[in-house]
Short mmCIF file of C-alpha atoms and ligand atoms in Angstrom, two decimals:
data_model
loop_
_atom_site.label_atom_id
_atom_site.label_comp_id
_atom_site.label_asym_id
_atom_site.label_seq_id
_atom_site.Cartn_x
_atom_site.Cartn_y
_atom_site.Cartn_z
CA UNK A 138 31.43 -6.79 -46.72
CA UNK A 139 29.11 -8.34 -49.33
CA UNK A 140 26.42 -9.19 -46.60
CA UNK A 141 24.83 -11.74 -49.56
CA UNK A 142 27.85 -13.63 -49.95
CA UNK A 143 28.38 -13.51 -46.17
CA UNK A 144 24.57 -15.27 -45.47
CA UNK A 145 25.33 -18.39 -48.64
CA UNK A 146 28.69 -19.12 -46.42
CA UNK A 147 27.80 -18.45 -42.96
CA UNK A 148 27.40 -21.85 -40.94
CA UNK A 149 25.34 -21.44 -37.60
CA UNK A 150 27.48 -22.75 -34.74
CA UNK A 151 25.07 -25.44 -33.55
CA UNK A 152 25.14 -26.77 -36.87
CA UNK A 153 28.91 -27.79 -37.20
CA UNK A 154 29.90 -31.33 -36.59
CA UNK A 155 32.46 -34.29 -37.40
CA UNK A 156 31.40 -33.63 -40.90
CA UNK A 157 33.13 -29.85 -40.88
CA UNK A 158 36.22 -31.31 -39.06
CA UNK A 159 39.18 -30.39 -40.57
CA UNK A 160 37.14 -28.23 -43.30
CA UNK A 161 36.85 -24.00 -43.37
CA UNK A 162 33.85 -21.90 -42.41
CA UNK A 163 32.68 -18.87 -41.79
CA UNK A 164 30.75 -18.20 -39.10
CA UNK A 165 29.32 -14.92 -37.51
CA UNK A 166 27.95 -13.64 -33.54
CA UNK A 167 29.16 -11.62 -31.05
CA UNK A 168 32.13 -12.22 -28.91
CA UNK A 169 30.97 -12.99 -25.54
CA UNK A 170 34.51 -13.46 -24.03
CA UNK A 171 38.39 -13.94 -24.28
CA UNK A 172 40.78 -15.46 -22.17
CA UNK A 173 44.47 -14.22 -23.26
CA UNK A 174 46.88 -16.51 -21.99
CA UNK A 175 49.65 -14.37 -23.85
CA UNK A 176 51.05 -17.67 -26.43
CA UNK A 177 47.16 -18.71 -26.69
CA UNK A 178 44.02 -16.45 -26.86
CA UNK A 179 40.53 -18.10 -26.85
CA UNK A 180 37.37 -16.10 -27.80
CA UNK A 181 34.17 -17.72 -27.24
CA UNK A 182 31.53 -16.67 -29.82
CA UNK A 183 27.87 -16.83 -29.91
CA UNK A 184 25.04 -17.22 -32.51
CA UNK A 185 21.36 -17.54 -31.16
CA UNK A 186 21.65 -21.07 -32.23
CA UNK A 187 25.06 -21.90 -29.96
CA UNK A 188 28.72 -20.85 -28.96
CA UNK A 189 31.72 -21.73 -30.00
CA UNK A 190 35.76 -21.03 -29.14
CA UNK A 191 38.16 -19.57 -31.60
CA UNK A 192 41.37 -20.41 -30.30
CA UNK A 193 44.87 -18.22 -32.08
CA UNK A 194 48.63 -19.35 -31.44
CA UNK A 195 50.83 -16.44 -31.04
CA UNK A 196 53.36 -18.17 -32.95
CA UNK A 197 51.27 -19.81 -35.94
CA UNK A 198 47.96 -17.81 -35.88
CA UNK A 199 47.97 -14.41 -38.64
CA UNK A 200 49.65 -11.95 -36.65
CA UNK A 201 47.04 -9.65 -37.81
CA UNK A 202 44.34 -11.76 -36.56
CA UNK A 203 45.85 -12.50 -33.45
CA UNK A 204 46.05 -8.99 -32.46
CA UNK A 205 42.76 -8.46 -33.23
CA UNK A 206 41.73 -11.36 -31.35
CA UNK A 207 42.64 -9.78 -28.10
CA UNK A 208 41.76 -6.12 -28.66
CA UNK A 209 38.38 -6.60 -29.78
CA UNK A 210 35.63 -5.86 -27.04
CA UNK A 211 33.08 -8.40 -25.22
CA UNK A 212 29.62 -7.93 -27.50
CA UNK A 213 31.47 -7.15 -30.69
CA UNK A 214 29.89 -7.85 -34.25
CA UNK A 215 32.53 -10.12 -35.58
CA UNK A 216 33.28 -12.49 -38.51
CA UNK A 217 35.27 -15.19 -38.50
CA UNK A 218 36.55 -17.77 -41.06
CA UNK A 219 38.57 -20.67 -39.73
CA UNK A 220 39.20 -24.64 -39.79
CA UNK A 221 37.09 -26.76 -37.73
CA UNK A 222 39.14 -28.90 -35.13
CA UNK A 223 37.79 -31.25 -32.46
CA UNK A 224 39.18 -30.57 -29.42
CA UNK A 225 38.46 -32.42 -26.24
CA UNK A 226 39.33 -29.08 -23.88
CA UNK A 227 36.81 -26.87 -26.13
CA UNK A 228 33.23 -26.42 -24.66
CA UNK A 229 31.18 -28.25 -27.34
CA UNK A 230 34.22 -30.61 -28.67
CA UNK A 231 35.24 -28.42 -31.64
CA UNK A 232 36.82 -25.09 -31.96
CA UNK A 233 37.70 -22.57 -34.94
CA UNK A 234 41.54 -22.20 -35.72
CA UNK A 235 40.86 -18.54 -37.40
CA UNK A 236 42.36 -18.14 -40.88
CA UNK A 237 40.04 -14.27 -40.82
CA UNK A 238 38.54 -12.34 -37.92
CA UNK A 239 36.63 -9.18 -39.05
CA UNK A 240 35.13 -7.30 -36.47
CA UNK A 241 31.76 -5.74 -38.43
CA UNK A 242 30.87 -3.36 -35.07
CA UNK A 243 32.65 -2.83 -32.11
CA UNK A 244 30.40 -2.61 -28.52
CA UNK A 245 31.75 0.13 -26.40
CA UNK A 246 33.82 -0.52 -23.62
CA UNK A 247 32.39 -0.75 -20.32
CA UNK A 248 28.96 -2.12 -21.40
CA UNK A 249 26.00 -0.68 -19.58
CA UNK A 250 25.09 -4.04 -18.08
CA UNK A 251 27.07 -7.54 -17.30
CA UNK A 252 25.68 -9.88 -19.91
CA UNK A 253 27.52 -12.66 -18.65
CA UNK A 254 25.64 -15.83 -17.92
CA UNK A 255 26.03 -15.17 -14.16
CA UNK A 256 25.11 -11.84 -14.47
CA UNK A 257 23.30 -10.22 -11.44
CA UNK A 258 21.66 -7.05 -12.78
CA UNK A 259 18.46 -5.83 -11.95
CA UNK A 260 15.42 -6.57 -13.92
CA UNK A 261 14.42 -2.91 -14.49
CA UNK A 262 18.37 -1.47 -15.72
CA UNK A 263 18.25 -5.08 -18.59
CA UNK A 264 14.99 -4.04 -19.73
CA UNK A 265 16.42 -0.36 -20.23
CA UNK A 266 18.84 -2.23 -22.10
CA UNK A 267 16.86 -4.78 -23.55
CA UNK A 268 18.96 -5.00 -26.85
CA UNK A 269 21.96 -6.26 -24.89
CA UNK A 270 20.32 -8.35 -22.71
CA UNK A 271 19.02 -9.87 -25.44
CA UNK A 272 22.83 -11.64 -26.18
CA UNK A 273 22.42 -13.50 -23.28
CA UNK A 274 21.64 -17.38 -23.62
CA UNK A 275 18.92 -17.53 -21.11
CA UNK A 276 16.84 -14.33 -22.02
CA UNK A 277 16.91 -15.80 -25.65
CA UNK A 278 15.80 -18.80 -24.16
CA UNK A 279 12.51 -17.32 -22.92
CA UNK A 280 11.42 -15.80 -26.18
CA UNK A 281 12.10 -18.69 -27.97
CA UNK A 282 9.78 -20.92 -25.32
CA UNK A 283 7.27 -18.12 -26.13
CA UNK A 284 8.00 -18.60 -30.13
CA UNK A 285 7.19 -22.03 -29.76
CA UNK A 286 4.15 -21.71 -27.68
CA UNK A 287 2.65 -19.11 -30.02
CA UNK A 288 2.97 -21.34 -32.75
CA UNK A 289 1.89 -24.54 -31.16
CA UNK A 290 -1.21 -22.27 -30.11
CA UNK A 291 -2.18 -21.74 -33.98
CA UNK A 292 -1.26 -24.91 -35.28
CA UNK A 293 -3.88 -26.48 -32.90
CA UNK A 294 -6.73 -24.11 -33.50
CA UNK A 295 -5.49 -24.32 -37.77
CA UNK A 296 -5.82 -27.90 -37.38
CA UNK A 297 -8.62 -27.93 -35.46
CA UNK A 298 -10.58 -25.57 -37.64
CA UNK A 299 -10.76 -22.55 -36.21
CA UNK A 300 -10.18 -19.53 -38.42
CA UNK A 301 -7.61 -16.77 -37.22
CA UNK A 302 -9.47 -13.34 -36.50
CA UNK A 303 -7.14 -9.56 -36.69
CA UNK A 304 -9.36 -7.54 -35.08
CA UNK A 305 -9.34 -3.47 -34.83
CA UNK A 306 -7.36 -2.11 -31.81
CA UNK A 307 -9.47 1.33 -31.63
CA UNK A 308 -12.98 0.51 -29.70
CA UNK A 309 -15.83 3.46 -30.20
CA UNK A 310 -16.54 2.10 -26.47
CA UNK A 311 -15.80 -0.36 -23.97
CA UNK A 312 -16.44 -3.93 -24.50
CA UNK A 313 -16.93 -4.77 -21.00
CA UNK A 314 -18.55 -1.88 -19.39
CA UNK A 315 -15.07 -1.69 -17.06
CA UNK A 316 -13.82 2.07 -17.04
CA UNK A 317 -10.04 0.67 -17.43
CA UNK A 318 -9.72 2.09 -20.89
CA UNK A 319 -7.32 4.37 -22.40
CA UNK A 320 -8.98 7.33 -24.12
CA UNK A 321 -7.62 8.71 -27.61
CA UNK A 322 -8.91 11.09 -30.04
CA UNK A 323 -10.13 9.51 -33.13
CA UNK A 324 -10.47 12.66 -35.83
CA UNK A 325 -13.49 14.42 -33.82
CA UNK A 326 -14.71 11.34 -32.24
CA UNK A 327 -13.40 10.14 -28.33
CA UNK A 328 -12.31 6.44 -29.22
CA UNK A 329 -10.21 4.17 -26.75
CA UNK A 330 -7.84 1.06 -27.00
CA UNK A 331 -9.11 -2.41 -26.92
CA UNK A 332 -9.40 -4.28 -23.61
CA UNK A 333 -9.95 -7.62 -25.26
CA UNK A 334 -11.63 -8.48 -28.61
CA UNK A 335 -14.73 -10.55 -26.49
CA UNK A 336 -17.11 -8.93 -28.90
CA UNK A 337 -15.57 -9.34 -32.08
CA UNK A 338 -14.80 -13.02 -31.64
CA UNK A 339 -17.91 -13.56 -30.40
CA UNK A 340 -19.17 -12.56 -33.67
CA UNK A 341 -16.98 -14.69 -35.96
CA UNK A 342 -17.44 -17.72 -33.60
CA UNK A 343 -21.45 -17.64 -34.17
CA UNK A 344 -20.92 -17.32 -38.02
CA UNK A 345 -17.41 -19.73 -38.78
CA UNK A 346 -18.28 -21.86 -35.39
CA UNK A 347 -14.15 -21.67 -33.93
CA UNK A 348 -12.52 -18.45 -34.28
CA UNK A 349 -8.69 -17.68 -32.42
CA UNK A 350 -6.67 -15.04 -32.11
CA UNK A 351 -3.31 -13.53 -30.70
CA UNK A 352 -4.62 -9.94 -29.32
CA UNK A 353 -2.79 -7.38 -27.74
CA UNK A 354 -4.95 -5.43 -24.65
CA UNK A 355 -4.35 -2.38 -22.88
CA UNK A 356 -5.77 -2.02 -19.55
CA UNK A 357 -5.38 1.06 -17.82
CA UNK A 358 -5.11 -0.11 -14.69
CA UNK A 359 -2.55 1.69 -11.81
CA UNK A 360 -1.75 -1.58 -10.04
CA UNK A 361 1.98 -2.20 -10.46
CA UNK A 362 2.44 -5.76 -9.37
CA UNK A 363 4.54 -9.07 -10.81
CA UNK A 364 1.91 -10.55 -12.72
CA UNK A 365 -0.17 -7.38 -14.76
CA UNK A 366 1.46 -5.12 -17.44
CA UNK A 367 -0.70 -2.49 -19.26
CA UNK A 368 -0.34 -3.62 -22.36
CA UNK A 369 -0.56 -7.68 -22.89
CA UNK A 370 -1.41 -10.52 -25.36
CA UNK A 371 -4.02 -13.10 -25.15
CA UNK A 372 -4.33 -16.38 -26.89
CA UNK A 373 -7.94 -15.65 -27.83
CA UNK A 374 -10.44 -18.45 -28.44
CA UNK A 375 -14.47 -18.51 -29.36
CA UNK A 376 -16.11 -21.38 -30.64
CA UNK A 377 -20.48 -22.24 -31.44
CA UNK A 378 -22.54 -24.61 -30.26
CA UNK A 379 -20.23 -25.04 -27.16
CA UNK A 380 -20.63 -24.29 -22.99
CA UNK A 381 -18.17 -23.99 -21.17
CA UNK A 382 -17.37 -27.52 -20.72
CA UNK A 383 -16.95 -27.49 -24.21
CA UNK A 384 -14.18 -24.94 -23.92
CA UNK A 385 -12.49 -26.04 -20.98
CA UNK A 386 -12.06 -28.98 -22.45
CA UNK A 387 -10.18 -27.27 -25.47
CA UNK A 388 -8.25 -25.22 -23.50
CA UNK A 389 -6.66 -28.16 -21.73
CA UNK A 390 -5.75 -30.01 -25.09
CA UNK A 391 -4.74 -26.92 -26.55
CA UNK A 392 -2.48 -26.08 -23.52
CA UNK A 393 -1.58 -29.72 -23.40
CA UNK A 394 -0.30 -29.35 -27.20
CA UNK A 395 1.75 -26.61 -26.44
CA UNK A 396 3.82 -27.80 -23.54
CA UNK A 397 4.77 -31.04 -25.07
CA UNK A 398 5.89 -28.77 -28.10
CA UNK A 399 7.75 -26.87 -25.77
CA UNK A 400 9.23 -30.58 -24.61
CA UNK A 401 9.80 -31.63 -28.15
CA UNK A 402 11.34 -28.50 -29.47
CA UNK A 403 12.87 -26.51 -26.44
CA UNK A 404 14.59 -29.45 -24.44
CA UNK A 405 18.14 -27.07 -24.58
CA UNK A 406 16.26 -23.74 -23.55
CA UNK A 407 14.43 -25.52 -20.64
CA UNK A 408 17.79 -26.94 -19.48
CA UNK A 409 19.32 -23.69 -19.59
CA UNK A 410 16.59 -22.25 -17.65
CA UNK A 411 16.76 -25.30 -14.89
CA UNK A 412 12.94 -26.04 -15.86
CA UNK A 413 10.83 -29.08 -15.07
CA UNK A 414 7.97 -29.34 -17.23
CA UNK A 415 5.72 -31.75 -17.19
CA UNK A 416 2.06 -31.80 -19.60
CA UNK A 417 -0.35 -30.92 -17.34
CA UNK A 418 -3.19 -33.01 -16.30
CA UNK A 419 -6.47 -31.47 -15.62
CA UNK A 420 -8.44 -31.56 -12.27
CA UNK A 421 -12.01 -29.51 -12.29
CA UNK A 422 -13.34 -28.37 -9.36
CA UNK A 423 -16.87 -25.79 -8.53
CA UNK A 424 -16.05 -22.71 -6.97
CA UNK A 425 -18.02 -24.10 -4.00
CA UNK A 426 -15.45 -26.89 -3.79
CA UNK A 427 -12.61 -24.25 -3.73
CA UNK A 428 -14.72 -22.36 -1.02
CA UNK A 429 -14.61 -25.40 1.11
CA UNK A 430 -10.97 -26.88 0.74
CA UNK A 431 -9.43 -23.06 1.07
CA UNK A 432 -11.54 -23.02 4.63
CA UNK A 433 -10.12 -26.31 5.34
CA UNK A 434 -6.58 -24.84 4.18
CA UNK A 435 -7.15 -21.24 6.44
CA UNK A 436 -6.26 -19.71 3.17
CA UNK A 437 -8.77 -16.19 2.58
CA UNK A 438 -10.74 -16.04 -0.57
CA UNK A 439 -11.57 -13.09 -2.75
CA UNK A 440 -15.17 -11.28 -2.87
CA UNK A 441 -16.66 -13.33 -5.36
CA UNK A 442 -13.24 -14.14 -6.88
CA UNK A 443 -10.48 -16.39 -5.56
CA UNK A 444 -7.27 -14.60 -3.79
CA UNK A 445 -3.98 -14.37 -4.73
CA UNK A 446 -2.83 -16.91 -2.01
CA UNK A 447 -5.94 -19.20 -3.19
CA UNK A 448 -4.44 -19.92 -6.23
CA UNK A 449 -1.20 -20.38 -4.93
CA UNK A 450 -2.57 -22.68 -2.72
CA UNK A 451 -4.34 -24.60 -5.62
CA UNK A 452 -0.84 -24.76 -7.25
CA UNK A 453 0.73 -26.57 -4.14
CA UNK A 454 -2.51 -29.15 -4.37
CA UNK A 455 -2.33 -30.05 -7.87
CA UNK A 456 0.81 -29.55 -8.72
CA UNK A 457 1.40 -30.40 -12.67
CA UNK A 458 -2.41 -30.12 -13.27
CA UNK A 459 -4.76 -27.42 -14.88
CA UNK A 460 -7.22 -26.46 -11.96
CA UNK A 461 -10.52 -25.36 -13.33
CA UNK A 462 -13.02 -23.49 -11.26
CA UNK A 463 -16.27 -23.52 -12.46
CA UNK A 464 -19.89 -22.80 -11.56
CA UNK A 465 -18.56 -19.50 -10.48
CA UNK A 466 -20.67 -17.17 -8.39
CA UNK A 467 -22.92 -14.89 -11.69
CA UNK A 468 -21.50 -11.76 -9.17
CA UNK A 469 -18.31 -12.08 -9.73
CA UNK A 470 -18.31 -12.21 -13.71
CA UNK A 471 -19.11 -10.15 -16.38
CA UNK A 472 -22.06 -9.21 -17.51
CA UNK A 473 -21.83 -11.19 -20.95
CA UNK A 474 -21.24 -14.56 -18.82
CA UNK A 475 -24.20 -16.85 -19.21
CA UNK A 476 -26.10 -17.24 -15.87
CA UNK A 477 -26.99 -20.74 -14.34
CA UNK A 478 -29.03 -21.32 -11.19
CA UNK A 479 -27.36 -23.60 -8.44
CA UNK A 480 -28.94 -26.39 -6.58
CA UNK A 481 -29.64 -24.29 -3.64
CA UNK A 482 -30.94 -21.86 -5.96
CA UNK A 483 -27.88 -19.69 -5.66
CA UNK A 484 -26.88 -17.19 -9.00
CA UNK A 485 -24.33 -18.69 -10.27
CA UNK A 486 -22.22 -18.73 -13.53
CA UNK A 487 -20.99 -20.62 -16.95
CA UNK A 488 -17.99 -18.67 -16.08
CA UNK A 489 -14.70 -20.23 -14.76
CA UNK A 490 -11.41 -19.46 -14.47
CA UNK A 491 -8.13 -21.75 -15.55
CA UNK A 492 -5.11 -22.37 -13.04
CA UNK A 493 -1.63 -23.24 -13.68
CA UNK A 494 1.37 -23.49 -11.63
CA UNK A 495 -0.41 -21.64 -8.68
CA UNK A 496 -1.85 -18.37 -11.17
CA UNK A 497 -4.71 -17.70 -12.82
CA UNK A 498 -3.85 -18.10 -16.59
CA UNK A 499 -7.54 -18.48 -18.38
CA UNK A 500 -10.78 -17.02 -17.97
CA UNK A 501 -13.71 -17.92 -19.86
CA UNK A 502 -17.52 -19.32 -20.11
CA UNK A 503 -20.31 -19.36 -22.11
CA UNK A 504 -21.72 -16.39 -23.08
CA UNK A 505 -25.54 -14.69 -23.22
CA UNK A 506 -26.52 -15.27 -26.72
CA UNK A 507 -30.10 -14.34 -26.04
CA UNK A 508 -30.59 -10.78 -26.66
CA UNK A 509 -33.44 -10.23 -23.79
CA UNK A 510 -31.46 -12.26 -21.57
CA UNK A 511 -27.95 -9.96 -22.21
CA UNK A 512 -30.58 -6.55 -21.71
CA UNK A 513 -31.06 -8.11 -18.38
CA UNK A 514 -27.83 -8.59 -17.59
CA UNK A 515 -26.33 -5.25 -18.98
CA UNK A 516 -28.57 -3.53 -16.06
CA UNK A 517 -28.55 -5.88 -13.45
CA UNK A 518 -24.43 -4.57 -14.05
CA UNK A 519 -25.35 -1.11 -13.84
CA UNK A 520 -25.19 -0.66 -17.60
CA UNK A 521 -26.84 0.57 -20.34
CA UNK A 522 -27.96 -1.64 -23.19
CA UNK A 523 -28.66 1.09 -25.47
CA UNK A 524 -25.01 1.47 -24.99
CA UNK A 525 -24.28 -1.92 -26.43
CA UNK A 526 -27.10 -2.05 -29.36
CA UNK A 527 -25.03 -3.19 -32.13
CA UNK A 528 -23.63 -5.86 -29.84
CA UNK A 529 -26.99 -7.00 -28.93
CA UNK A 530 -28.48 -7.03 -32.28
CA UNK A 531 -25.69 -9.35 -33.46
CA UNK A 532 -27.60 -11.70 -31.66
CA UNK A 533 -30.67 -11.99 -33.17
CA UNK A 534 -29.97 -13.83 -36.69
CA UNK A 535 -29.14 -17.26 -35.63
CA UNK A 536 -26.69 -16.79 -33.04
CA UNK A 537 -26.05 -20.04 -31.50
CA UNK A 538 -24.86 -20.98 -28.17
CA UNK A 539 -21.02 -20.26 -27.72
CA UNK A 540 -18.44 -20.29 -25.14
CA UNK A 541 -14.67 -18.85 -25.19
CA UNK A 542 -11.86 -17.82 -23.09
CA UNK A 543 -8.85 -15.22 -23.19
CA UNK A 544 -5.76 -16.66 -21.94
CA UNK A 545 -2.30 -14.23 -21.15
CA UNK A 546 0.38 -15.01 -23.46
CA UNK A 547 2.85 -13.89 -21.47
CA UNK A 548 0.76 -14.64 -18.04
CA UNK A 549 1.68 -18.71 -19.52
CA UNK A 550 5.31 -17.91 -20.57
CA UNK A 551 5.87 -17.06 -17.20
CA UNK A 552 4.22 -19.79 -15.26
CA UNK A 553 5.26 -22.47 -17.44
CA UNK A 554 8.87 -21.42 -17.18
CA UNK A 555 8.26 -20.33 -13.49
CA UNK A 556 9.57 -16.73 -13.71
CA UNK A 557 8.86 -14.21 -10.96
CA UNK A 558 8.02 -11.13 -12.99
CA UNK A 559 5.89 -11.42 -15.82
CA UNK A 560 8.27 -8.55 -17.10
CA UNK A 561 10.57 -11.18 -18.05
CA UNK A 562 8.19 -12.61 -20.41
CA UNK A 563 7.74 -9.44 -22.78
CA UNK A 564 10.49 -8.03 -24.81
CA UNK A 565 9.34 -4.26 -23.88
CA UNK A 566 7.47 -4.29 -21.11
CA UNK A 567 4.59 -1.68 -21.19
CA UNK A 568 3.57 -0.76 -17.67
CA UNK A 569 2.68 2.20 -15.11
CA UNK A 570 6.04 3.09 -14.98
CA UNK A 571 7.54 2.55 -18.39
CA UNK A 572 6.98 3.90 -21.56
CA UNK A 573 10.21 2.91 -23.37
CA UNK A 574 12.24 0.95 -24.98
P1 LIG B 675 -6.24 -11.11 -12.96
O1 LIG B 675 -7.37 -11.58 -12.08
O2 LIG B 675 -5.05 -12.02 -12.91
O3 LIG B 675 -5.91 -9.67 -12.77
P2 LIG B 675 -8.23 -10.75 -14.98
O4 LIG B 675 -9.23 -11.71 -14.46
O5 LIG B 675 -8.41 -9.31 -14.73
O6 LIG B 675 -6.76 -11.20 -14.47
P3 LIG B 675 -9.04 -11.48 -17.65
O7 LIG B 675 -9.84 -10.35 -18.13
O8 LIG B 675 -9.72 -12.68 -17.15
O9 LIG B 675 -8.02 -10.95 -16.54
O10 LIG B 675 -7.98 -11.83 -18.81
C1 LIG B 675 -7.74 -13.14 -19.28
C2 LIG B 675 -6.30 -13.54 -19.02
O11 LIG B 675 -5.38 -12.56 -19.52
C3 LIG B 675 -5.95 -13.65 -17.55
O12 LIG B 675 -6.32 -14.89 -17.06
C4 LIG B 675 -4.45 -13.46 -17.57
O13 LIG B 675 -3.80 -14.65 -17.98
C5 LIG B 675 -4.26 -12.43 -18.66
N1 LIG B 675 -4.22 -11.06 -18.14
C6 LIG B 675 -5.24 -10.31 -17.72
N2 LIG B 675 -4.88 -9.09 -17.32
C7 LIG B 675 -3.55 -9.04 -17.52
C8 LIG B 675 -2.57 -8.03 -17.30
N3 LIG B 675 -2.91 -6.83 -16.82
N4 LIG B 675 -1.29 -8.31 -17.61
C9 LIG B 675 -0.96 -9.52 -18.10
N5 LIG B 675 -1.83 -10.51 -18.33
C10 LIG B 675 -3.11 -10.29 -18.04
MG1 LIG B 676 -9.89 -13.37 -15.15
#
């Protein structure tokens, strides 16, 4: 088939309309199912843009293509050419009356997993077969949320002017001082994978004041849970002359942008997906605060930290809002988190933590941009600042104030869209059991 020819013609099924009634087109998808009534078969086809019936008479369809109509397998590769007709009975209004039905691959018959819409599978045997669950509606309907939040995500920090940062993957040593790292042999040196580019942002931000980025992390830890994978993506941001007010307040109109794209462009998807979304408001509250309404609420708090159920529990509270806890005890942050005395001259932080939907989505702060101050800090964390030299340095030429945050790209896809395994929000899932696809 002259594939070149084939892409000119082809029309994408959610494009046709009264204007194609009555004319021929070619479309192409995979046959998702066929009802053979023995005078009448009907084949539903999809494209990732919609679905559409093909519907042959046994008496005035091509005998040809009628018989190929009902031997050709659910999943199937296929080409068809046809007239458009509106049709009241047809899912959609219109249907195909095939003049050519080519059938470009065949799937095998049985297919490893039911890809119907009401499918039932387990999560772990569709990401084995991730390239067939990928024909169904709803799992497209993810990844295309996620397509439009990525964007959204740049075209605020473009057109805010922040400048995009690719930073390396292979780390010398660890940015954070955590032992989470996974080791690898870089010619004769020991080198590891990044746990987050912190550092190198750090360093654009005090030079080009806003600097973003989409990073993949690996973090070596063994927990196996719903909402960690070893290998992730963060919406990355870093900006000068900013605390982490500053920041906070970016990552709510940032976040903001993005679900109203997701309104705007993703209406179909979010249907699909029986979705409410709203645009968040935003609600800021001190850790202290949290402290006090989660003893009110007999929910348990973390060690320095806030509990699983605490954020839950700030979900149920705000619903529809961005919860951010600041003022966050200086022990339960890293050591690159600026420090900031409380009232009752408790050590507290410039570090706080972003909640959405009842989960932690954002961490951030300011950071220590004074190179005595970070020396301090590296020990008073049980580390060695001769181990972090360069990074230290990198603050003594006029390195401003600054404050950032890391946000999970797929930790949002998931609570925006309310899924209950963050495995449903990456394609190939990288975690302590799996390795492939
Ligand atoms: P958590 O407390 O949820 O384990 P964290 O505090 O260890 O997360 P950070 O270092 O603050 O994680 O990372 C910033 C953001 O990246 C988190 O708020 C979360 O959205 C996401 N994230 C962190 N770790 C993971 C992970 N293992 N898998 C998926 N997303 C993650
Ligand atoms: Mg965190």
């Amino acid at each position: 088939m002259d594939l070149m020819k084939l892409q000119k013609e082809r029309k994408r099924i959610s494009e046709l309309s009264e204007k194609d009634d009555g004319k021929s087109v070619t479309i192409y998808g995979w046959l998702y199912d066929l009802r053979d009534l023995g005078k009448l078969r009907f084949v539903l086809i999809r494209d990732v843009s919609g679905e559409i019936q093909v519907t042959g008479f046994k008496d005035k369809t091509d005998k040809k293509v009628y018989e190929v109509m009902g031997k050709t397998n659910r999943e199937s590769a296929v080409v068809i050419k046809g007239k458009v007709k509106k049709s009241d009975k047809a899912p959609g209004g219109r249907e195909i009356i095939p003049e050519s039905f080519e059938v470009l691959a065949e799937a095998d018959d049985p297919l490893p997993l039911d890809v119907s819409d009401f499918s039932k599978t387990e999560l772990p045997k569709r990401i084995d077969y991730r390239f067939l669950d990928l024909h169904r509606r709803k799992v497209q309907a993810i990844f295309k949320i996620q397509g439009t939040l990525l964007q959204a995500f740049r075209e605020y920090m473009i057109d805010s002017g922040g400048t995009e940062g690719v930073f390396p993957s292979i780390i010398s040593s660890s940015s954070e001082g955590g032992t989470e790292l996974y080791p690898l042999k870089y010619f004769e040196k020991n080198a590891f994978l990044s746990q987050s580019c912190q550092l190198y942002k750090q360093m654009v931000a005090c030079s080009m004041e806003k600097a973003f980025a989409v990073f993949t992390v690996w973090r070596a830890e063994k927990h196996n849970t719903v909402r960690h994978l070893n290998e992730s993506r963060q919406y990355d941001f870093e900006m000068a002359f900013a605390d982490e007010f500053v920041v906070m307040d970016e990552l709510a109109k940032v976040v903001r942008y993005m679900v109203s794209e997701v309104l705007k462009k993703n209406e179909e998807e979010l249907n699909l997906l029986e979705v409410k979304l709203k645009v968040p408001k935003t609600k800021y509250l001190t850790f202290a605060e949290v402290e006090k309404l989660m003893k009110k609420e007999k929910v348990g708090m973390g060690k320095h930290d806030l509990s699983g159920e605490a954020e839950k529990k700030l979900g149920e509270l705000f619903p529809d809002m961005i919860v951010f806890v600041h003022d966050w005890p200086l022990a339960g942050k890293p050591f690159y988190i600026m420090p900031k005395p409380g009232k009752k001259g408790e050590e507290l932080s410039a570090g706080f933590d972003a909640i959405y939907r009842g989960m932690e989505i954002t961490s951030g702060g300011q950071r220590v941009h004074i190179p005595e101050l970070l020396e301090e800090r590296l020990k008073a964390n049980g580390l060695k600042p001769k181990d972090f030299k360069s990074y230290i340095d990198s603050f003594r030429y006029g390195a401003p104030p600054h404050a950032g945050w890391g946000m999970g790209v797929e930790r949002l896809t998931m609570t925006i869209l309310g899924l209950q395994n963050i495995r449903e929000a990456v394609l190939f899932p990288r975690d302590r059991e799996r390795l492939t696809p």
